Amino acid sequence: MHIAIVGTGYVGLVTGACFAEFGVSVTCVDKDEQKIAALQAGRPTIYEPGLETLISKGLREGRLKFTTNLREAVEQSLVIFIAVGTPSAEDGAADLSQVEEVAEQIGKYLNGYKVIVTKSTVPAGTGAMVRRIIGENAKCRFSVASNPEFLREGAAIEDFMRPDRIVIGCSDPEAIAILKDLYSPLYLIDIPFVITSVETAELIKYASNAFLATKISFINEMSILCDRLGCDVYDVARAMGLDRRIGPEFLHPGPGYGGSCFPKDTRALYHLGRTLGCDLKIVNAVIEVNTRQQERMIEKIVAILDGEVHGKKVGVLGLAFKPNTDDIRESPAIYIVSRLVALGAIVKATDPAAIEPASRVLTDVTFCKDEYETAEGTELLVFLTEWNKYRKLDFEKIKSLMQRPAIADLRNIYEPDYLKRLGFAYVGVGR
Ligand code: UDX
């Protein structure tokens, strides 16, 4: 089977490379010529473990192509995935202009029956809009489907190859059969398939992300109580998570969720509710708690610096919104560092992957090559991303390098007692 993927961002690129690995002929299309040139040379435009190997293999074995020529890609393909960006508009709604533009072009280039699938995260009702736009431009029969992705950055290939479920939203049996065939390597290993309407599939994606964000905001809220009561949120989360109805994942308190999905998707879901006359109170509270959580982190830092940030030397470990990615989109770390700088702190920072993107948005910050250089001469070391390499640091060395041994462990990487015993002033989140 030959398929096209329009948009070589995170989702499009991972999807394309993984389908090529399944043996499908894949053409990835993007209008960004520089991106396409890099990809043609086998250089991934995003940081994702394992992606470079898959791209090189796909290119070498001739199953993966990159082009700016949408017409050719559409003409050759039976299935066309739309995987372009759906950023937040100013009012929080999903900005669908790229989806609209691509749908119009696909419609114009249709040269026979094809299945057009939205993979971008889009509000319920977008499939109907795509169907209308393509219909206005096309001269042949086509089907529209929704097939949301649930890929985590940093683990996207593994998530694609072994997903918890595949959701296909489509009302046309012919198109459903084609998509099941495309996904047959996963069907054969008993991955559950949920076949439903286009609108339901679209909502499933938002509901899933909003629920995960709810778990995070919930445990972050519990961490406030733990701080007040002197309880240990780690034990609370662990005991809660052992209840199989709750489950252990997404109960790690921290500086709030970030990234390209949760903040944008919770806002878009809330906005969708409002446009339909439904005030989604839980979703709204989740967003509010997340914003407040970032502020609380500033309060913790101010407190451990004895109430005065101005002129204080602070080292920051971690800038990416989570480990194993260079993505800083809506990263709590970026917000917190910006606020510290605005409050007059002298900030040094490091990250194993995200220094380059962070240096474009953080001015007045000195970037360091590693954690020890970052700690040198500082009065506080703040952990903001839980990279594995930060899990076993030489604290004797760090203590000797710092001007004053103090740690704000905003990802709860270390046992508080361990660091206190070593002579550090310590603050964590809810413990
Ligand atoms: C998420 C979803 O997991 C994925 O299914 C979806 O399709 C895209 O969005 P991703 O944004 O890559 O994936 O990251 P994820 O691992 O879910 O983490 C999101 C944010 O939540 C990060 O900032 C992370 O640090 C934070 N988080 C996660 C917590 O603060 N606590 C947790 O327990 C889990």
Tab-separated table of C-alpha atoms and ligand atoms in Angstrom:
chain	number	residue	atom	x	y	z
A	1	MET	CA	0.000	0.000	0.000
A	2	HIS	CA	1.137	3.542	-0.698
A	3	ILE	CA	0.255	6.264	1.757
A	4	ALA	CA	0.976	9.979	2.111
A	5	ILE	CA	1.492	11.899	5.327
A	6	VAL	CA	1.017	15.630	5.101
A	7	GLY	CA	3.005	17.530	7.737
A	8	THR	CA	6.405	16.336	8.961
A	9	GLY	CA	6.144	17.636	12.501
A	10	TYR	CA	6.349	15.333	15.436
A	11	VAL	CA	3.309	13.214	14.681
A	12	GLY	CA	3.721	13.079	10.906
A	13	LEU	CA	7.375	12.143	11.011
A	14	VAL	CA	7.026	9.399	13.605
A	15	THR	CA	3.930	7.995	11.870
A	16	GLY	CA	5.643	8.019	8.469
A	17	ALA	CA	8.845	6.397	9.702
A	18	CYS	CA	6.938	3.712	11.623
A	19	PHE	CA	4.574	2.815	8.765
A	20	ALA	CA	7.627	2.518	6.487
A	21	GLU	CA	9.088	0.114	9.056
A	22	PHE	CA	5.873	-1.937	8.745
A	23	GLY	CA	6.608	-2.311	5.023
A	24	VAL	CA	4.230	0.369	3.717
A	25	SER	CA	5.413	2.804	1.000
A	26	VAL	CA	5.246	6.219	2.613
A	27	THR	CA	5.616	9.696	1.157
A	28	CYS	CA	5.944	12.439	3.761
A	29	VAL	CA	5.061	15.896	2.506
A	30	ASP	CA	5.839	19.303	3.931
A	31	LYS	CA	5.873	22.764	2.412
A	32	ASP	CA	9.019	23.642	4.383
A	33	GLU	CA	11.799	23.014	1.845
A	34	GLN	CA	14.595	23.145	4.397
A	35	LYS	CA	12.921	20.503	6.530
A	36	ILE	CA	12.399	18.240	3.534
A	37	ALA	CA	16.036	18.667	2.433
A	38	ALA	CA	17.259	17.677	5.905
A	39	LEU	CA	14.942	14.661	6.004
A	40	GLN	CA	15.967	13.554	2.505
A	41	ALA	CA	19.538	13.540	3.817
A	42	GLY	CA	18.404	11.318	6.710
A	43	ARG	CA	18.618	14.051	9.351
A	44	PRO	CA	15.545	14.101	11.639
A	45	THR	CA	14.249	17.599	12.334
A	46	ILE	CA	13.165	16.639	15.856
A	47	TYR	CA	14.901	14.833	18.692
A	48	GLU	CA	13.268	11.471	19.267
A	49	PRO	CA	15.097	8.332	20.392
A	50	GLY	CA	15.259	5.737	17.579
A	51	LEU	CA	13.825	7.988	14.879
A	52	GLU	CA	17.042	8.601	12.971
A	53	THR	CA	17.629	4.861	12.573
A	54	LEU	CA	14.109	4.303	11.235
A	55	ILE	CA	14.367	7.221	8.809
A	56	SER	CA	17.754	6.059	7.443
A	57	LYS	CA	16.456	2.521	7.045
A	58	GLY	CA	13.252	3.659	5.319
A	59	LEU	CA	15.228	5.882	2.936
A	60	ARG	CA	17.859	3.220	2.219
A	61	GLU	CA	15.279	0.529	1.529
A	62	GLY	CA	13.189	2.870	-0.609
A	63	ARG	CA	9.972	2.751	1.411
A	64	LEU	CA	10.207	6.265	2.816
A	65	LYS	CA	10.283	9.423	0.716
A	66	PHE	CA	10.209	13.105	1.576
A	67	THR	CA	8.884	15.736	-0.785
A	68	THR	CA	7.322	19.171	-1.046
A	69	ASN	CA	5.176	17.971	-3.943
A	70	LEU	CA	1.731	17.381	-2.436
A	71	ARG	CA	0.056	16.695	-5.776
A	72	GLU	CA	2.339	13.779	-6.604
A	73	ALA	CA	2.049	12.328	-3.107
A	74	VAL	CA	-1.768	12.509	-3.186
A	75	GLU	CA	-1.993	11.006	-6.663
A	76	GLN	CA	0.117	7.967	-5.700
A	77	SER	CA	-1.598	7.216	-2.392
A	78	LEU	CA	-4.635	5.292	-1.263
A	79	VAL	CA	-4.567	6.747	2.232
A	80	ILE	CA	-3.635	10.341	3.037
A	81	PHE	CA	-2.986	11.351	6.633
A	82	ILE	CA	-3.340	14.972	7.642
A	83	ALA	CA	-0.770	15.564	10.387
A	84	VAL	CA	-0.324	19.323	10.313
A	85	GLY	CA	-0.255	21.541	13.394
A	86	THR	CA	-3.375	22.675	15.261
A	87	PRO	CA	-1.941	25.332	17.569
A	88	SER	CA	-3.916	27.279	20.148
A	89	ALA	CA	-5.641	30.358	18.768
A	90	GLU	CA	-5.828	33.407	21.035
A	91	ASP	CA	-9.148	32.370	22.580
A	92	GLY	CA	-7.837	28.843	23.370
A	93	ALA	CA	-9.642	27.203	20.435
A	94	ALA	CA	-7.666	24.938	18.092
A	95	ASP	CA	-6.494	26.911	15.053
A	96	LEU	CA	-7.571	24.728	12.126
A	97	SER	CA	-6.294	26.910	9.295
A	98	GLN	CA	-3.537	24.447	8.276
A	99	VAL	CA	-6.012	21.539	8.237
A	100	GLU	CA	-8.395	23.585	6.063
A	101	GLU	CA	-5.626	24.537	3.639
A	102	VAL	CA	-4.406	20.961	3.245
A	103	ALA	CA	-7.961	19.585	2.851
A	104	GLU	CA	-8.603	22.028	0.022
A	105	GLN	CA	-5.423	21.018	-1.785
A	106	ILE	CA	-6.056	17.304	-1.303
A	107	GLY	CA	-9.530	17.805	-2.763
A	108	LYS	CA	-8.091	19.453	-5.851
A	109	TYR	CA	-5.518	16.715	-6.415
A	110	LEU	CA	-7.795	13.684	-5.916
A	111	ASN	CA	-7.486	11.413	-8.945
A	112	GLY	CA	-9.466	8.415	-7.671
A	113	TYR	CA	-10.985	6.935	-4.502
A	114	LYS	CA	-8.911	7.665	-1.410
A	115	VAL	CA	-9.249	7.686	2.371
A	116	ILE	CA	-8.359	10.992	3.995
A	117	VAL	CA	-7.511	10.603	7.677
A	118	THR	CA	-7.007	13.329	10.258
A	119	LYS	CA	-4.235	12.454	12.688
A	120	SER	CA	-3.775	15.974	13.974
A	121	THR	CA	-5.596	16.575	17.256
A	122	VAL	CA	-8.768	18.338	16.178
A	123	PRO	CA	-12.069	19.210	17.874
A	124	ALA	CA	-15.124	17.049	17.271
A	125	GLY	CA	-16.724	18.287	14.081
A	126	THR	CA	-13.471	18.823	12.165
A	127	GLY	CA	-13.892	15.597	10.143
A	128	ALA	CA	-17.217	16.916	8.880
A	129	MET	CA	-15.494	20.164	7.885
A	130	VAL	CA	-12.712	18.260	6.096
A	131	ARG	CA	-15.346	16.204	4.254
A	132	ARG	CA	-17.133	19.390	3.155
A	133	ILE	CA	-13.942	21.143	1.981
A	134	ILE	CA	-12.674	18.125	0.046
A	135	GLY	CA	-16.158	17.579	-1.423
A	136	GLU	CA	-16.235	21.162	-2.686
A	137	ASN	CA	-12.943	20.631	-4.525
A	138	ALA	CA	-12.936	16.962	-5.551
A	139	LYS	CA	-14.301	15.253	-8.620
A	140	CYS	CA	-14.104	11.691	-7.297
A	141	ARG	CA	-15.363	9.571	-4.438
A	142	PHE	CA	-13.491	9.661	-1.130
A	143	SER	CA	-13.882	8.731	2.537
A	144	VAL	CA	-12.945	10.717	5.629
A	145	ALA	CA	-11.708	9.148	8.866
A	146	SER	CA	-10.224	10.197	12.169
A	147	ASN	CA	-7.306	8.264	13.630
A	148	PRO	CA	-5.928	10.166	16.616
A	149	GLU	CA	-2.406	9.521	17.861
A	150	PHE	CA	-1.505	8.924	21.496
A	151	LEU	CA	2.263	9.170	21.128
A	152	ARG	CA	4.372	10.387	24.017
A	153	GLU	CA	7.397	12.412	23.054
A	154	GLY	CA	10.544	10.542	23.953
A	155	ALA	CA	8.761	7.183	23.644
A	156	ALA	CA	6.886	7.806	20.406
A	157	ILE	CA	8.285	4.902	18.386
A	158	GLU	CA	7.585	2.390	21.105
A	159	ASP	CA	4.089	3.906	21.516
A	160	PHE	CA	3.454	3.584	17.781
A	161	MET	CA	4.685	0.005	17.607
A	162	ARG	CA	2.898	-1.161	20.772
A	163	PRO	CA	-0.014	1.187	21.415
A	164	ASP	CA	-2.657	0.601	24.090
A	165	ARG	CA	-5.314	0.981	21.405
A	166	ILE	CA	-5.978	2.139	17.863
A	167	VAL	CA	-8.975	4.406	17.422
A	168	ILE	CA	-10.560	4.615	13.992
A	169	GLY	CA	-13.433	7.017	13.496
A	170	CYS	CA	-15.197	6.330	10.227
A	171	SER	CA	-18.660	5.454	9.001
A	172	ASP	CA	-17.606	3.908	5.694
A	173	PRO	CA	-16.951	0.100	5.724
A	174	GLU	CA	-14.623	0.266	2.702
A	175	ALA	CA	-12.395	2.869	4.378
A	176	ILE	CA	-12.457	0.989	7.703
A	177	ALA	CA	-11.250	-2.156	5.907
A	178	ILE	CA	-8.412	-0.216	4.245
A	179	LEU	CA	-7.300	1.308	7.563
A	180	LYS	CA	-7.468	-2.053	9.335
A	181	ASP	CA	-5.316	-3.487	6.579
A	182	LEU	CA	-2.825	-0.652	6.982
A	183	TYR	CA	-2.668	-1.324	10.713
A	184	SER	CA	-2.677	-5.116	10.285
A	185	PRO	CA	0.759	-5.574	11.932
A	186	LEU	CA	-0.849	-4.217	15.121
A	187	TYR	CA	-4.128	-6.059	14.604
A	188	LEU	CA	-2.146	-9.299	14.442
A	189	ILE	CA	-0.528	-8.685	17.832
A	190	ASP	CA	-3.946	-8.198	19.439
A	191	ILE	CA	-3.842	-4.462	19.967
A	192	PRO	CA	-7.465	-3.449	20.671
A	193	PHE	CA	-9.186	-1.465	17.899
A	194	VAL	CA	-12.005	0.946	18.724
A	195	ILE	CA	-14.056	1.603	15.620
A	196	THR	CA	-16.454	4.479	16.066
A	197	SER	CA	-17.818	7.603	14.417
A	198	VAL	CA	-15.485	10.376	13.242
A	199	GLU	CA	-16.754	12.800	15.914
A	200	THR	CA	-16.402	10.233	18.698
A	201	ALA	CA	-12.815	9.444	17.669
A	202	GLU	CA	-12.022	13.155	17.708
A	203	LEU	CA	-13.480	13.502	21.204
A	204	ILE	CA	-11.651	10.395	22.496
A	205	LYS	CA	-8.329	12.110	21.897
A	206	TYR	CA	-9.262	15.237	23.845
A	207	ALA	CA	-10.974	13.245	26.598
A	208	SER	CA	-7.884	11.041	27.038
A	209	ASN	CA	-5.439	13.923	27.225
A	210	ALA	CA	-7.721	15.972	29.487
A	211	PHE	CA	-8.105	12.996	31.825
A	212	LEU	CA	-4.346	12.475	32.064
A	213	ALA	CA	-3.928	16.206	32.709
A	214	THR	CA	-6.625	15.873	35.413
A	215	LYS	CA	-4.629	13.163	37.174
A	216	ILE	CA	-1.575	15.430	37.178
A	217	SER	CA	-3.461	18.489	38.429
A	218	PHE	CA	-5.165	16.351	41.059
A	219	ILE	CA	-1.917	15.061	42.534
A	220	ASN	CA	-0.403	18.547	42.269
A	221	GLU	CA	-3.338	19.825	44.320
A	222	MET	CA	-2.799	17.042	46.872
A	223	SER	CA	0.853	18.101	47.061
A	224	ILE	CA	-0.284	21.498	48.378
A	225	LEU	CA	-2.135	19.782	51.204
A	226	CYS	CA	0.869	17.548	51.858
A	227	ASP	CA	3.099	20.616	52.157
A	228	ARG	CA	0.693	22.151	54.678
A	229	LEU	CA	0.183	18.942	56.672
A	230	GLY	CA	3.736	17.619	56.524
A	231	CYS	CA	2.533	14.508	54.659
A	232	ASP	CA	4.447	12.697	51.922
A	233	VAL	CA	2.714	12.994	48.537
A	234	TYR	CA	4.923	10.193	47.204
A	235	ASP	CA	3.286	7.746	49.619
A	236	VAL	CA	-0.159	9.196	48.904
A	237	ALA	CA	0.329	8.726	45.143
A	238	ARG	CA	1.804	5.264	45.527
A	239	ALA	CA	-1.014	4.023	47.736
A	240	MET	CA	-3.633	5.619	45.475
A	241	GLY	CA	-2.010	4.105	42.406
A	242	LEU	CA	-2.058	0.612	43.879
A	243	ASP	CA	-5.841	0.765	43.628
A	244	ARG	CA	-6.295	-0.785	40.191
A	245	ARG	CA	-9.243	1.498	39.497
A	246	ILE	CA	-6.899	4.482	39.818
A	247	GLY	CA	-3.604	3.132	38.456
A	248	PRO	CA	-0.097	4.367	39.252
A	249	GLU	CA	0.667	6.472	36.210
A	250	PHE	CA	0.410	10.243	35.858
A	251	LEU	CA	0.382	10.769	39.604
A	252	HIS	CA	3.804	12.383	39.844
A	253	PRO	CA	3.579	15.882	41.288
A	254	GLY	CA	5.831	18.517	39.806
A	255	PRO	CA	5.912	22.026	38.389
A	256	GLY	CA	2.773	21.412	36.272
A	257	TYR	CA	2.292	19.707	32.926
A	258	GLY	CA	3.715	21.235	29.764
A	259	GLY	CA	4.472	20.190	26.215
A	260	SER	CA	2.775	20.456	22.890
A	261	CYS	CA	-0.408	18.587	23.869
A	262	PHE	CA	-1.839	18.856	27.375
A	263	PRO	CA	-1.909	22.658	27.699
A	264	LYS	CA	-3.239	23.163	24.172
A	265	ASP	CA	-5.705	20.272	24.255
A	266	THR	CA	-7.226	21.131	27.630
A	267	ARG	CA	-7.764	24.717	26.431
A	268	ALA	CA	-9.278	23.521	23.143
A	269	LEU	CA	-11.605	21.068	24.910
A	270	TYR	CA	-12.789	23.765	27.312
A	271	HIS	CA	-13.361	26.081	24.370
A	272	LEU	CA	-15.250	23.384	22.446
A	273	GLY	CA	-17.522	22.914	25.474
A	274	ARG	CA	-18.221	26.619	25.624
A	275	THR	CA	-19.110	26.838	21.948
A	276	LEU	CA	-21.648	24.052	22.603
A	277	GLY	CA	-23.054	25.756	25.714
A	278	CYS	CA	-21.359	23.313	28.154
A	279	ASP	CA	-19.247	24.763	30.930
A	280	LEU	CA	-16.662	21.991	31.433
A	281	LYS	CA	-15.880	22.786	35.058
A	282	ILE	CA	-13.366	19.992	35.686
A	283	VAL	CA	-11.354	20.805	32.564
A	284	ASN	CA	-11.327	24.464	33.535
A	285	ALA	CA	-10.148	23.638	37.058
A	286	VAL	CA	-7.389	21.404	35.661
A	287	ILE	CA	-6.087	24.329	33.604
A	288	GLU	CA	-6.285	26.708	36.570
A	289	VAL	CA	-4.543	24.302	38.936
A	290	ASN	CA	-1.747	23.836	36.396
A	291	THR	CA	-1.189	27.579	36.103
A	292	ARG	CA	-1.246	27.957	39.876
A	293	GLN	CA	1.235	25.094	40.253
A	294	GLN	CA	3.859	27.006	38.274
A	295	GLU	CA	3.319	30.025	40.559
A	296	ARG	CA	3.689	27.799	43.614
A	297	MET	CA	7.089	26.719	42.338
A	298	ILE	CA	8.186	30.359	42.262
A	299	GLU	CA	6.904	30.754	45.845
A	300	LYS	CA	8.936	27.719	46.924
A	301	ILE	CA	12.062	29.140	45.313
A	302	VAL	CA	11.509	32.550	46.904
A	303	ALA	CA	11.033	30.888	50.304
A	304	ILE	CA	14.195	28.769	50.137
A	305	LEU	CA	16.097	31.903	49.073
A	306	ASP	CA	14.915	33.536	52.333
A	307	GLY	CA	12.336	35.726	50.632
A	308	GLU	CA	14.657	37.560	48.259
A	309	VAL	CA	15.426	36.496	44.687
A	310	HIS	CA	17.013	39.697	43.435
A	311	GLY	CA	20.749	39.299	42.905
A	312	LYS	CA	20.722	35.620	43.943
A	313	LYS	CA	22.709	33.108	41.880
A	314	VAL	CA	20.502	30.209	40.822
A	315	GLY	CA	21.423	27.084	38.830
A	316	VAL	CA	18.720	25.269	36.856
A	317	LEU	CA	18.902	21.613	35.791
A	318	GLY	CA	16.465	20.773	32.998
A	319	LEU	CA	14.673	23.004	30.499
A	320	ALA	CA	12.724	20.543	28.318
A	321	PHE	CA	9.087	19.975	29.312
A	322	LYS	CA	10.033	16.390	30.179
A	323	PRO	CA	13.061	14.084	29.733
A	324	ASN	CA	14.201	12.536	26.430
A	325	THR	CA	13.081	15.432	24.293
A	326	ASP	CA	14.468	18.805	23.242
A	327	ASP	CA	10.929	20.193	23.204
A	328	ILE	CA	10.439	23.317	25.316
A	329	ARG	CA	6.888	24.090	24.187
A	330	GLU	CA	4.941	25.297	27.252
A	331	SER	CA	7.701	23.849	29.416
A	332	PRO	CA	7.169	24.861	33.046
A	333	ALA	CA	10.960	25.214	33.244
A	334	ILE	CA	10.976	27.987	30.664
A	335	TYR	CA	8.231	29.876	32.480
A	336	ILE	CA	9.909	29.476	35.865
A	337	VAL	CA	13.347	30.541	34.598
A	338	SER	CA	11.844	33.601	32.874
A	339	ARG	CA	10.120	34.621	36.103
A	340	LEU	CA	13.308	34.156	38.120
A	341	VAL	CA	15.194	36.344	35.650
A	342	ALA	CA	12.411	38.953	35.819
A	343	LEU	CA	12.676	38.892	39.621
A	344	GLY	CA	16.376	39.726	39.320
A	345	ALA	CA	17.984	36.297	39.809
A	346	ILE	CA	21.299	35.561	38.086
A	347	VAL	CA	20.497	32.269	36.362
A	348	LYS	CA	22.750	29.556	34.937
A	349	ALA	CA	21.013	26.601	33.279
A	350	THR	CA	21.674	23.344	31.500
A	351	ASP	CA	19.792	20.553	29.762
A	352	PRO	CA	21.079	17.463	27.918
A	353	ALA	CA	19.063	18.276	24.767
A	354	ALA	CA	17.201	21.577	24.970
A	355	ILE	CA	19.872	24.281	25.365
A	356	GLU	CA	19.670	25.329	21.745
A	357	PRO	CA	15.879	25.920	21.621
A	358	ALA	CA	15.905	27.376	25.143
A	359	SER	CA	18.625	29.881	24.255
A	360	ARG	CA	16.317	31.328	21.605
A	361	VAL	CA	13.656	32.252	24.164
A	362	LEU	CA	15.613	32.776	27.377
A	363	THR	CA	17.717	35.866	27.358
A	364	ASP	CA	19.935	36.846	30.298
A	365	VAL	CA	20.631	33.208	31.173
A	366	THR	CA	24.102	31.627	31.056
A	367	PHE	CA	23.959	28.139	29.547
A	368	CYS	CA	26.375	25.555	30.919
A	369	LYS	CA	27.710	22.294	29.556
A	370	ASP	CA	26.742	20.132	32.530
A	371	GLU	CA	25.243	19.988	35.995
A	372	TYR	CA	28.502	20.660	37.859
A	373	GLU	CA	29.338	23.776	35.864
A	374	THR	CA	25.738	24.902	36.478
A	375	ALA	CA	26.023	24.370	40.236
A	376	GLU	CA	29.304	26.261	40.573
A	377	GLY	CA	29.038	29.431	42.652
A	378	THR	CA	25.222	29.242	43.012
A	379	GLU	CA	23.095	29.710	46.103
A	380	LEU	CA	20.318	27.391	44.921
A	381	LEU	CA	20.129	24.476	42.493
A	382	VAL	CA	16.665	23.900	40.983
A	383	PHE	CA	15.650	20.607	39.329
A	384	LEU	CA	13.047	21.253	36.614
A	385	THR	CA	13.250	18.180	34.324
A	386	GLU	CA	13.830	14.662	35.639
A	387	TRP	CA	16.484	13.536	33.138
A	388	ASN	CA	18.033	10.190	34.098
A	389	LYS	CA	21.490	11.743	34.267
A	390	TYR	CA	20.286	13.970	37.129
A	391	ARG	CA	19.243	10.987	39.230
A	392	LYS	CA	22.634	10.050	40.625
A	393	LEU	CA	24.660	13.212	40.971
A	394	ASP	CA	27.797	13.557	43.074
A	395	PHE	CA	26.379	15.764	45.814
A	396	GLU	CA	29.629	16.041	47.744
A	397	LYS	CA	31.089	17.646	44.633
A	398	ILE	CA	27.993	19.803	44.090
A	399	LYS	CA	28.108	20.973	47.716
A	400	SER	CA	31.756	21.936	47.399
A	401	LEU	CA	31.027	23.862	44.190
A	402	MET	CA	27.991	25.783	45.434
A	403	GLN	CA	28.226	29.046	47.326
A	404	ARG	CA	25.408	27.853	49.603
A	405	PRO	CA	24.076	24.256	49.521
A	406	ALA	CA	20.359	24.533	48.761
A	407	ILE	CA	18.175	22.461	46.456
A	408	ALA	CA	14.670	22.958	45.075
A	409	ASP	CA	13.790	19.484	43.790
A	410	LEU	CA	10.679	20.416	41.821
A	411	ARG	CA	10.471	16.944	40.217
A	412	ASN	CA	10.917	15.004	43.470
A	413	ILE	CA	13.939	13.155	42.104
A	414	TYR	CA	15.671	12.722	45.471
A	415	GLU	CA	14.718	11.549	48.958
A	416	PRO	CA	14.469	14.738	51.027
A	417	ASP	CA	16.224	13.126	54.032
A	418	TYR	CA	19.180	12.045	51.892
A	419	LEU	CA	19.927	15.597	50.761
A	420	LYS	CA	19.189	17.116	54.164
A	421	ARG	CA	21.629	14.647	55.750
A	422	LEU	CA	24.273	15.794	53.286
A	423	GLY	CA	23.751	19.328	54.572
A	424	PHE	CA	21.545	20.828	51.877
A	425	ALA	CA	18.613	23.109	52.547
A	426	TYR	CA	15.887	21.279	50.612
A	427	VAL	CA	12.426	21.862	49.243
A	428	GLY	CA	10.442	19.344	47.195
A	429	VAL	CA	6.844	19.174	46.007
A	430	GLY	CA	4.527	17.803	48.682
A	431	ARG	CA	7.150	15.974	50.718
B	1	UDX	C1	1.000	13.482	25.844
B	1	UDX	C2	0.169	12.187	25.965
B	1	UDX	O1	0.749	11.342	26.960
B	1	UDX	C3	0.084	11.488	24.631
B	1	UDX	O2	-0.744	10.341	24.749
B	1	UDX	C4	-0.540	12.522	23.676
B	1	UDX	O3	-0.961	12.034	22.516
B	1	UDX	C5	0.378	13.703	23.534
B	1	UDX	O4	0.481	14.299	24.825
B	1	UDX	P1	3.548	14.142	25.835
B	1	UDX	O5	3.082	15.554	25.714
B	1	UDX	O6	4.659	13.672	24.980
B	1	UDX	O7	2.338	13.131	25.575
B	1	UDX	O8	4.044	13.952	27.332
B	1	UDX	P2	3.590	13.208	28.659
B	1	UDX	O9	4.586	12.183	28.998
B	1	UDX	O10	2.188	12.800	28.627
B	1	UDX	O11	3.773	14.397	29.714
B	1	UDX	C6	3.112	15.639	29.572
B	1	UDX	C7	3.477	16.579	30.702
B	1	UDX	O12	2.941	16.129	31.924
B	1	UDX	C8	4.980	16.740	30.941
B	1	UDX	O13	5.254	18.110	31.210
B	1	UDX	C9	5.244	15.898	32.162
B	1	UDX	O14	6.351	16.320	32.927
B	1	UDX	C10	3.951	16.092	32.933
B	1	UDX	N1	3.647	14.996	33.872
B	1	UDX	C11	3.377	13.747	33.396
B	1	UDX	C12	3.602	15.261	35.234
B	1	UDX	O15	3.834	16.401	35.690
B	1	UDX	N2	3.256	14.240	36.073
B	1	UDX	C13	2.968	12.994	35.643
B	1	UDX	O16	2.651	12.131	36.465
B	1	UDX	C14	3.037	12.732	34.249
